[in-house]
Coordinates of C-alpha atoms and ligand atoms in Angstrom, one line a residue:
X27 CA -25.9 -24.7 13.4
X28 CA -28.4 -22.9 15.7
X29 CA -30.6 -26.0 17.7
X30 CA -30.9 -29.5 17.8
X31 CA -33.9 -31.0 19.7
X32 CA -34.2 -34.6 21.0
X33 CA -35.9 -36.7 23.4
X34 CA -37.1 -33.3 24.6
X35 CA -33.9 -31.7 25.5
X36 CA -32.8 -29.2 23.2
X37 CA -28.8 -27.7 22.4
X38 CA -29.2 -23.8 22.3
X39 CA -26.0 -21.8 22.0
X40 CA -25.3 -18.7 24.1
X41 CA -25.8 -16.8 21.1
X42 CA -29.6 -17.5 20.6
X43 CA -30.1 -17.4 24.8
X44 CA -28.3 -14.9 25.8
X45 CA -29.9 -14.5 28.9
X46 CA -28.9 -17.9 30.0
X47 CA -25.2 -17.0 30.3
X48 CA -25.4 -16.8 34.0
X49 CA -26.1 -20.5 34.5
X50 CA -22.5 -21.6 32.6
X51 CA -21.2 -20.3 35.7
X52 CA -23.5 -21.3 38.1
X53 CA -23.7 -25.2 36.6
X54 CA -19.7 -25.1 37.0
X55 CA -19.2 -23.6 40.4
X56 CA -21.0 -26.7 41.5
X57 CA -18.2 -29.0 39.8
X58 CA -15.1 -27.5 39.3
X59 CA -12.4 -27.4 42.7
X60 CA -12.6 -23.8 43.7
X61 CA -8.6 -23.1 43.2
X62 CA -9.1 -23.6 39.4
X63 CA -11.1 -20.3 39.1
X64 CA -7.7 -19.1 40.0
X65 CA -6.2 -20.3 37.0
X66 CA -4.8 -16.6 35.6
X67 CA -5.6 -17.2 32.1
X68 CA -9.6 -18.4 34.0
X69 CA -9.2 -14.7 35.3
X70 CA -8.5 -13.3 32.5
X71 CA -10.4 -15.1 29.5
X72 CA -13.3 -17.1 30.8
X73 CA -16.0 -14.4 30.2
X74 CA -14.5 -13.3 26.7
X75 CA -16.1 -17.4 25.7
X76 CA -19.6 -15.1 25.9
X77 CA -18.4 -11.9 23.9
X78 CA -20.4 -11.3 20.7
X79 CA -17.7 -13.2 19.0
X80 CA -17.3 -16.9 20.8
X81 CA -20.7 -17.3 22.1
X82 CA -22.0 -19.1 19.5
X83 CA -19.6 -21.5 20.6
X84 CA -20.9 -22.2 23.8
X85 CA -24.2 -24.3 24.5
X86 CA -26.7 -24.9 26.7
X87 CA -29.1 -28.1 27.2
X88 CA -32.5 -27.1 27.9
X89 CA -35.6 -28.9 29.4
X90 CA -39.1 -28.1 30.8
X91 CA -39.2 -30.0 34.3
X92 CA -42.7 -31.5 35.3
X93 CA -43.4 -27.8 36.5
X94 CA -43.0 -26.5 33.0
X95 CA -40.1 -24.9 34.3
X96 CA -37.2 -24.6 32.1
X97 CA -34.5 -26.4 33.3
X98 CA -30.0 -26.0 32.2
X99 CA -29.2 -29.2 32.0
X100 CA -25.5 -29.6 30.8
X101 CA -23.5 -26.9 29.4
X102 CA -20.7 -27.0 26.9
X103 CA -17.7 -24.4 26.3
X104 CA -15.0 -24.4 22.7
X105 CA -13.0 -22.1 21.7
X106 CA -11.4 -21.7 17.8
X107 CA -7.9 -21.0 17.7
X108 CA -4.9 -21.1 15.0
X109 CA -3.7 -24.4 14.9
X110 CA 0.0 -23.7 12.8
X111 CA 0.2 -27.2 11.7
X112 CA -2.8 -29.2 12.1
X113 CA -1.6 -32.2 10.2
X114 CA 1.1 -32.7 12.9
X115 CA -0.7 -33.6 16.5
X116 CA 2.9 -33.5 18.3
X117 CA 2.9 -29.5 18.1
X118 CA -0.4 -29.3 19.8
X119 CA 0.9 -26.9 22.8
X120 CA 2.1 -28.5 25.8
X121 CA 0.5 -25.7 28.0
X122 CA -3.0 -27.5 26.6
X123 CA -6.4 -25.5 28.1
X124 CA -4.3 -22.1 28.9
X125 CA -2.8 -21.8 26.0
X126 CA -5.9 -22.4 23.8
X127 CA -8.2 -20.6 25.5
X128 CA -5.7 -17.7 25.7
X129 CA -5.0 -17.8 21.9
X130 CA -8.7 -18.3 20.8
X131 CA -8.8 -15.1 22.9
X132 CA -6.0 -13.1 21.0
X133 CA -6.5 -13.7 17.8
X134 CA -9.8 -12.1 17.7
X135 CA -8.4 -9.4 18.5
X136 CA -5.8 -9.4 15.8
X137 CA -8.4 -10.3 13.6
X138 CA -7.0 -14.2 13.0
X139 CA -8.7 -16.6 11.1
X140 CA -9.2 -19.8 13.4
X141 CA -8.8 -22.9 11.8
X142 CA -9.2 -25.8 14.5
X143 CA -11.7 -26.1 17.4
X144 CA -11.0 -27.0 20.7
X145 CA -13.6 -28.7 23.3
X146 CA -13.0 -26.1 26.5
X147 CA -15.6 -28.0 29.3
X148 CA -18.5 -30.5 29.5
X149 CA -20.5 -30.1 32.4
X150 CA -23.7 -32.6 32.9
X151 CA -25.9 -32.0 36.1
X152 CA -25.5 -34.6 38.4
X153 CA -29.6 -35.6 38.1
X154 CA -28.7 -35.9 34.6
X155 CA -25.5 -37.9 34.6
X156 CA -25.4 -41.0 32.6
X157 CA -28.5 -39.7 30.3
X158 CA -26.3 -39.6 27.0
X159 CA -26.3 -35.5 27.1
X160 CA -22.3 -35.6 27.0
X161 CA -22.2 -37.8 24.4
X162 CA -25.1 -35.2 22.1
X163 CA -22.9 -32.4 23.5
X164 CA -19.8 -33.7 21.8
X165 CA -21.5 -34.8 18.8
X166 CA -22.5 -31.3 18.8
X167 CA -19.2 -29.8 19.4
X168 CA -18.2 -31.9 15.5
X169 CA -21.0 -30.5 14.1
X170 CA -19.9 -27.0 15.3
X171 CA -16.6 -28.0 13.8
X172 CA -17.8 -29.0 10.6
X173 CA -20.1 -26.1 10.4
X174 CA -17.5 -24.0 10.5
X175 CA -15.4 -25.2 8.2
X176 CA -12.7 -25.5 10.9
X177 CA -10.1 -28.1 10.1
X178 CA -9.9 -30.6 13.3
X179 CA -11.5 -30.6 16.9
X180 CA -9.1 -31.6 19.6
X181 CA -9.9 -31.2 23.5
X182 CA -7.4 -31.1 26.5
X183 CA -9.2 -33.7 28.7
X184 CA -9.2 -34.1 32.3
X185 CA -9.8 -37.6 33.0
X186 CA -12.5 -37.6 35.4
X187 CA -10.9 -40.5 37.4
X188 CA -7.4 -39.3 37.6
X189 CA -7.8 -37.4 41.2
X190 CA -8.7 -40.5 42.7
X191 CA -5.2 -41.7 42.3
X192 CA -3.2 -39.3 43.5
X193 CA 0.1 -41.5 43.9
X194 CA -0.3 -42.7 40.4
X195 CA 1.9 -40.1 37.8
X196 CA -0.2 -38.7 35.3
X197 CA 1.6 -40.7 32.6
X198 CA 0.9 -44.0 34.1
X199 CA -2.6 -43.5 34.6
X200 CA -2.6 -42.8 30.9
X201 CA -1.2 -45.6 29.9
X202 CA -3.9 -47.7 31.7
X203 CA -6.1 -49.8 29.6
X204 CA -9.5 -51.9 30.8
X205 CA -9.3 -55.6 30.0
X206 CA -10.7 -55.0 26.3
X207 CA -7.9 -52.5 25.7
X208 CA -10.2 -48.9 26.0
X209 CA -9.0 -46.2 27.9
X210 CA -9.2 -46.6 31.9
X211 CA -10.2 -43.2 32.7
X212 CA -14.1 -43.2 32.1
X213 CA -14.1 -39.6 30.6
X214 CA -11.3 -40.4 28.4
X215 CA -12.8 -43.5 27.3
X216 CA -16.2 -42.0 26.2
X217 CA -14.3 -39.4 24.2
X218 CA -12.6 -42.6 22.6
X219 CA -15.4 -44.4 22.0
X220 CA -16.7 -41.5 20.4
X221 CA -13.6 -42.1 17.4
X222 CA -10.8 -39.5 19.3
X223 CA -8.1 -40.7 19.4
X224 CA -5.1 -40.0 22.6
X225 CA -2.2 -37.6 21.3
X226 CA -0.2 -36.5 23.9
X227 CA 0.3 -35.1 27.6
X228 CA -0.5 -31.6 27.5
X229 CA 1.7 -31.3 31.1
X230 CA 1.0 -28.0 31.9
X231 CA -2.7 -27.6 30.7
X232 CA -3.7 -25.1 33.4
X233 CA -1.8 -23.2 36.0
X234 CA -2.8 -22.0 39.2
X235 CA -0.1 -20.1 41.1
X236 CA -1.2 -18.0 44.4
X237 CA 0.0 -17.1 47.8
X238 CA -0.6 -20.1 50.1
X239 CA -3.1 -18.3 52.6
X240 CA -5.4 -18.3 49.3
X241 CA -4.7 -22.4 48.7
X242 CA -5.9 -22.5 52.2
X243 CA -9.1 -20.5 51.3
X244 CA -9.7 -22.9 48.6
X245 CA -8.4 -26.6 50.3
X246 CA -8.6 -26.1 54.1
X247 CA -5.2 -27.1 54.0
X248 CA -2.6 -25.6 56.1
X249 CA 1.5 -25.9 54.5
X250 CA 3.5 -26.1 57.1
X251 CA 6.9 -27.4 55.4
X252 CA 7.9 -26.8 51.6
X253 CA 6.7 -29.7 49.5
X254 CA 4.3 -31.6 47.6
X255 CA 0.9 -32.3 48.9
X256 CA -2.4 -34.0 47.4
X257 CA -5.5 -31.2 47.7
X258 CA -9.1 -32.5 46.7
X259 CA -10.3 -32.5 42.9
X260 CA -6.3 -31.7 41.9
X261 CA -5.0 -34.2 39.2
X262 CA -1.6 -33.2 40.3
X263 CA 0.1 -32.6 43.4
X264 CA 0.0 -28.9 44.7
X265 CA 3.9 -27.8 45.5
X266 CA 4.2 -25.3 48.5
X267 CA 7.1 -23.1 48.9
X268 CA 7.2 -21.7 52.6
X269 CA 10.5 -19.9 52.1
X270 CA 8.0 -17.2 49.4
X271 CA 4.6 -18.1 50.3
X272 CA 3.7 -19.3 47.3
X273 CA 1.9 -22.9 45.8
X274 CA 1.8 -23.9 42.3
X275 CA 0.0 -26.3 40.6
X276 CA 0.1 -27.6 37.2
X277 CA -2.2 -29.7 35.9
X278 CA -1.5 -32.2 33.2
X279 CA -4.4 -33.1 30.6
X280 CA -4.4 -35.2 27.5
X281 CA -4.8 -33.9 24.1
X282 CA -7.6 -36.0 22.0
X283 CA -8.5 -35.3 18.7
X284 CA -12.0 -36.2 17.4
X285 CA -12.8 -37.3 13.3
X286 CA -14.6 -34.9 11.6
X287 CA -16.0 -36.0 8.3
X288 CA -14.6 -33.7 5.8
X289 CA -12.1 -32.1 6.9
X290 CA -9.5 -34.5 9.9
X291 CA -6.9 -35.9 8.2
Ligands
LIG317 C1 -17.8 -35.7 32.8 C2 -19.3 -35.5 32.6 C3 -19.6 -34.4 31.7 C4 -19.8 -36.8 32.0 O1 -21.2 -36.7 31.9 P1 -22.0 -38.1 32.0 O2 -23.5 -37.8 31.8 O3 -21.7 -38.7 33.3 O4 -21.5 -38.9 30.8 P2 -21.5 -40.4 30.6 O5 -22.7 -41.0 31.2 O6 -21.4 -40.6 29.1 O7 -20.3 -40.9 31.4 C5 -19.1 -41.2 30.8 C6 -18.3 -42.1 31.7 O8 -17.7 -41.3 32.8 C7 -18.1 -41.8 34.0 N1 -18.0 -40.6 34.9 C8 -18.6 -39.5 34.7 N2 -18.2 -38.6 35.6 C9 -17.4 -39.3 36.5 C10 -16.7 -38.9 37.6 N3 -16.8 -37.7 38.2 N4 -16.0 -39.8 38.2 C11 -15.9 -41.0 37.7 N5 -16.6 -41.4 36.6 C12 -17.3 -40.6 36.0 C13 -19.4 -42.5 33.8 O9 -19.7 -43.5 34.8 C14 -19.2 -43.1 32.4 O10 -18.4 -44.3 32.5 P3 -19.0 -45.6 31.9 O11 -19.1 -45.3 30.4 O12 -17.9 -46.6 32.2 O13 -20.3 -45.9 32.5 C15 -20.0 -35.3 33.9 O14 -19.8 -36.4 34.8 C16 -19.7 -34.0 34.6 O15 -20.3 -33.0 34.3 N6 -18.6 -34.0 35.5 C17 -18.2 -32.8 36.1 C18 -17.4 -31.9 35.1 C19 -16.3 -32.6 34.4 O16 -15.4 -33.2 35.0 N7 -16.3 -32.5 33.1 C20 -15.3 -33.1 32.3 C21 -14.1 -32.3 32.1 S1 -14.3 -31.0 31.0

């Protein structure tokens, strides 16, 4: 696939615009908490998604504003990886996001053959929320899938919802439903409605473990006993340990795995 244009707005991968990498950071920075960009496998791996090799995975969508300025609009990131038994969803790894983007990683290296697609991020400018541009980038994310010839596409999702329940465990919140039986979470549920299906809690999806003067950096928080506490934008509870200075976070997601036409079984 190399564009798709609609309505104006046109899908262009980091492949054919290049010089457009810049803004996959700069559209995030305004979304993402700041302590996940201290995720290790972040540190280490986010920048290989625009190596020669996995940007044509990653895409871009592009307007003119009334200026006849070009304008990033929403941004996608996947990543292929080995997928050891795709017709078994229960051996998707439990360390979801990490460990995906971490094995799309290595096994270009070792000069692996992918055979599944994994959605990495959706990010939609807030002026264009609500404009069906997630719903084209996911569509686009199949077609990626089918295109090349890769056997599923599955996505560790973080429910968009999910930190505005912080007392609720991340199972329960799962499991709610809206009267006519869709997923609660409004993220999860457009995935769904898009024909993915829930697999399973991927508990510790990403993992962000640093000294607590650094969570303070990123939260405004101060930790003055050992424990759990709630920080802003975190799906999970952040757990401080005085006695070594240290907070970890894990952060569950749920696996979903989208039809593809062909090839999903
Ligand atoms: C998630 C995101 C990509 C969805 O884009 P969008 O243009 O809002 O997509 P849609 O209009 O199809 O919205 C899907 C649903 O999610 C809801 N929604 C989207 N973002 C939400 C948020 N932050 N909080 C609560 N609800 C949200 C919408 O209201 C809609 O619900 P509805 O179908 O009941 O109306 C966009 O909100 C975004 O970029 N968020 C920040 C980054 C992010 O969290 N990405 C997803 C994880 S990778």
């Amino acid at each position: 696939m190399t564009e798709e244009t609609c309505n104006e707005i046109t899908l262009v991968s980091a492949e054919e615009r290049p010089d457009l990498i810049p803004a996959f950071d700069e559209l995030g920075a305004a979304v993402w908490p700041k302590f996940i960009g201290g995720d290790e496998i972040v540190v280490k791996y986010w920048n290989s998604l625009f190596s020669e090799n996995l940007r044509r995975h990653q895409f871009l969508a592009l307007g003119i504003d009334r200026h006849g300025n070009e304008q990033v609009l929403a941004t996608s990131n996947s990543i292929p990886f080995v997928w050891g038994t795709p017709d078994d969803d229960a051996s998707l790894p439990d360390a979801g996001w990490d460990a995906v983007l971490a094995d799309g990683v290595h096994i270009l290296t070792q000069g692996r053959k992918p055979n599944a697609l994994s959605a990495l991020a959706i990010v939609v400018s807030p002026a264009m929320r609500g404009s069906h541009l997630a719903e084209r980038l996911i569509a686009n994310m199949k077609a990626d899938a089918g295109h090349h010839g890769f056997q599923a596409l599955v996505a560790p999702v973080r429910p968009t919802r999910k930190q505005a329940y912080p007392l609720i465990p991340f199972a329960d919140y799962m499991a709610w439903t809206t009267a006519d039986g869709a997923p609660f979470d409004p993220w999860v549920r457009k995935h769904w409605q898009l024909g993915a299906r829930l697999v399973k809690i991927a508990p510790r999806s990403m993992r962000v473990s640093a000294p607590l003067s650094q969570w303070t950096e990123w939260t405004g928080l101060r930790f003055p006993v050992s424990g759990p506490y709630h920080v802003e934008g975190g799906l999970a509870p952040l757990i401080a340990d005085c006695e070594n200075g240290i907070g970890l976070y894990e952060e569950p997601n749920i696996w979903m795995r989208h039809r593809l036409q062909n090839a999903d079984l």
